Amino acid sequence: MPGVRITTPNKKLIVSIGSALVDILIREDDAFLENTCVPKGGMTLVDHDYIQQTLLLTKNTPHIVPGGSACNTAIGIAKLGGNARFIGKLGRDDLGRLFEAGLQKNRVEPILFRSHLPTGRVLSVITPDAQRSMLTYLGASAETLPEELSGTSLTEASIVHIEGYLLFNRDLILAALKSAKKAGAMISLDLASFTVVRDTKKFLKEIVPEYVDILIANEDEALAFTGIDNERNALEKLAEHTTIAALKVGKRGSFIFHDSQIIPIDPIGSGNAVDTTGAGDLWASGFLFGLVNNFPLEKCGALGSACGYEVCQVMGASIPDAGWDRIKSAFETIL
């Protein structure tokens, strides 16, 4: 199915809605995960003190950067030259100011609500296999009110991208979905983590058919959602009620399902991953940027692969300028 393009609303803005979180990254081994009861490769909600106590157990220096799935995607879109907006909630603290400054520095339009709770944070434990295992304190981000989202205009948006972590707050994600649908935007949902899918599966299966146009998952998330371990069959199930389904399969690339056809996307790059934090988020950046710019689906997927590869070559979810230069050089004929 060469050269297939998807018609999106005739607008360029991509709005990302999610948890405003700061990433705290540490390198540790699998024994550390076992000793601290951190599920490998998953995401576990914890309180502020649990993260602080876990940090006391490492001798390695943490690396602190603005993060959160939807935020990472928004920054990637802006770095590609796209029009990006992020909506979330912060605390009135130093980490909140760090987060907002990061958005502004990267040319992402911030719509940020404020809370007296501390800014949310994620402790990501990076093991030698480059896998990240996360402990998340939602903090201020968990206080985002449905009426705050409902009162935010999305009429300029071509695509509204929502991170799966919002599934833990039913009223909030429903407000986001209804506002996006009312605005006439396409709705993209990233399933975020197999633990999220496992814990919210019933609700997820209710909202996907009604609201979601683009469903993005990795292998573990697809298995948790569909109960199917065959990639092709799982992808078909993901796409059952959506316009597009995307299945990311790590080093082997990804697959896009549209109009009863599977489009394989080759991996880009051959280096070993340093850290997989943000890989899926940056894949979404390239893919969604391609969609609003009317790239063929093959090019959308390839751009997603390039962004996902580059972020895996560094600690954290921020691709350095040299990485963006390589991406833009490889895709200079369409960017």
XYZ file of C-alpha atoms in Angstrom, residues 15-200:
186
model
C -2.160 19.306 21.446
C -0.695 16.880 23.993
C -2.579 16.318 27.242
C -0.969 14.526 30.135
C 0.806 14.556 33.449
C 3.358 17.308 34.000
C 6.169 15.282 35.530
C 9.883 15.675 36.114
C 12.032 12.631 35.325
C 14.613 11.461 37.864
C 16.863 8.921 36.147
C 19.261 6.522 37.843
C 21.334 3.607 36.566
C 20.994 0.401 38.555
C 20.987 -3.383 38.077
C 18.172 -5.927 38.242
C 19.066 -6.732 41.849
C 18.191 -3.141 42.762
C 14.749 -3.607 41.202
C 14.216 -6.808 43.157
C 15.357 -5.272 46.443
C 13.090 -2.244 46.020
C 10.127 -4.208 44.587
C 10.055 -2.133 41.389
C 8.300 -4.099 38.574
C 10.735 -4.369 35.676
C 9.581 -2.498 32.591
C 6.393 -1.251 34.206
C 5.005 1.846 35.910
C 3.886 1.837 39.535
C 2.070 4.691 41.269
C 3.658 5.581 44.616
C 3.711 8.473 47.065
C 6.350 11.186 47.336
C 8.105 9.562 50.314
C 8.458 6.205 48.535
C 10.466 7.825 45.757
C 12.633 9.664 48.286
C 13.297 6.465 50.231
C 14.167 4.578 47.038
C 16.612 7.286 46.033
C 18.414 6.855 49.345
C 19.248 3.271 48.314
C 21.261 4.224 45.225
C 24.849 5.400 45.229
C 24.524 6.764 41.700
C 23.868 10.423 40.931
C 20.343 11.056 39.579
C 19.845 12.856 36.265
C 16.876 15.266 36.494
C 15.015 16.543 33.403
C 11.477 17.659 32.448
C 9.427 14.638 31.408
C 6.052 12.959 31.241
C 4.898 11.035 28.186
C 2.718 13.693 26.539
C 5.249 16.413 27.300
C 8.040 14.403 25.660
C 5.890 13.973 22.560
C 5.056 17.693 22.412
C 8.719 18.689 22.649
C 9.653 16.244 19.899
C 6.975 17.691 17.608
C 8.246 21.217 18.240
C 11.851 20.145 17.608
C 10.776 18.835 14.203
C 9.376 22.280 13.425
C 5.781 21.496 14.309
C 3.153 23.489 16.165
C 2.843 21.909 19.628
C 0.892 22.669 22.791
C 1.010 20.893 26.146
C -1.760 20.938 28.763
C -1.096 19.812 32.333
C -0.879 20.814 36.004
C 2.166 21.821 38.066
C 3.088 22.591 41.634
C 4.258 26.027 42.731
C 7.814 24.829 43.291
C 11.277 24.671 41.728
C 10.510 21.515 39.758
C 7.397 23.177 38.368
C 9.428 26.169 37.234
C 12.006 23.821 35.695
C 9.247 22.033 33.794
C 7.683 25.215 32.404
C 11.063 26.625 31.388
C 11.771 23.402 29.489
C 8.569 23.773 27.467
C 9.278 27.406 26.632
C 12.881 26.689 25.684
C 11.691 24.050 23.227
C 8.959 26.246 21.683
C 6.034 24.296 23.075
C 3.019 26.429 23.962
C 2.278 25.766 27.662
C -1.216 25.738 29.126
C -0.449 24.964 32.749
C -2.757 24.881 35.733
C -1.350 25.313 39.249
C -1.663 23.354 42.475
C -0.345 23.626 46.009
C 0.806 19.994 45.806
C 4.406 19.333 44.710
C 5.074 18.916 41.013
C 4.800 15.258 39.992
C 7.899 13.193 39.350
C 8.956 9.842 37.927
C 11.869 7.824 39.231
C 13.099 5.797 36.247
C 15.514 3.005 37.041
C 17.626 2.252 33.959
C 19.060 -1.279 33.946
C 22.033 -2.479 31.820
C 19.638 -3.789 29.129
C 18.467 -0.142 28.649
C 15.008 -0.993 30.007
C 13.331 1.599 32.237
C 11.215 0.723 35.248
C 9.221 3.578 36.728
C 7.927 4.726 40.090
C 5.520 7.619 39.601
C 4.310 10.232 42.071
C 1.600 12.178 40.257
C 1.536 15.056 42.733
C -0.005 18.208 41.281
C -0.764 16.510 37.962
C -3.359 14.300 39.655
C -5.307 17.399 40.673
C -6.136 18.468 37.126
C -9.895 18.990 37.110
C -12.224 17.870 34.306
C -13.689 21.378 34.176
C -10.206 22.833 33.635
C -9.768 20.692 30.525
C -13.338 21.288 29.399
C -12.720 25.031 29.601
C -9.654 24.834 27.363
C -10.336 25.409 23.677
C -9.088 22.689 21.321
C -10.697 24.116 18.173
C -7.298 24.850 16.580
C -6.093 21.271 16.987
C -5.680 18.812 14.152
C -4.744 16.009 16.552
C -5.186 15.763 20.317
C -2.672 13.304 21.741
C -3.501 11.818 25.144
C -1.174 9.730 27.271
C -2.517 6.488 28.681
C -1.513 7.388 32.229
C -4.636 9.576 32.371
C -6.689 6.375 32.332
C -6.303 6.244 36.113
C -8.498 9.366 36.296
C -11.722 8.419 34.489
C -13.437 11.805 34.755
C -10.350 13.645 33.552
C -9.656 11.525 30.486
C -13.333 11.561 29.556
C -13.288 15.368 29.713
C -10.223 15.384 27.429
C -11.797 12.934 24.985
C -15.127 14.763 24.842
C -13.451 18.158 24.363
C -11.280 16.811 21.548
C -14.224 15.130 19.846
C -16.321 18.302 20.127
C -13.481 20.308 18.558
C -13.402 17.963 15.549
C -9.822 16.863 16.187
C -8.471 13.376 15.609
C -7.718 11.659 18.905
C -4.468 9.794 19.475
C -4.051 7.569 22.545
C -0.730 6.078 23.621
C -1.299 3.064 25.879
C 1.726 4.132 27.968
C 2.538 0.978 29.972
C 1.376 -2.614 30.210
C 0.630 -2.044 33.894
C -1.682 0.847 32.998
C -3.491 -1.299 30.425
C -3.781 -4.212 32.837
C -5.290 -2.045 35.583
C -7.725 -0.097 33.371
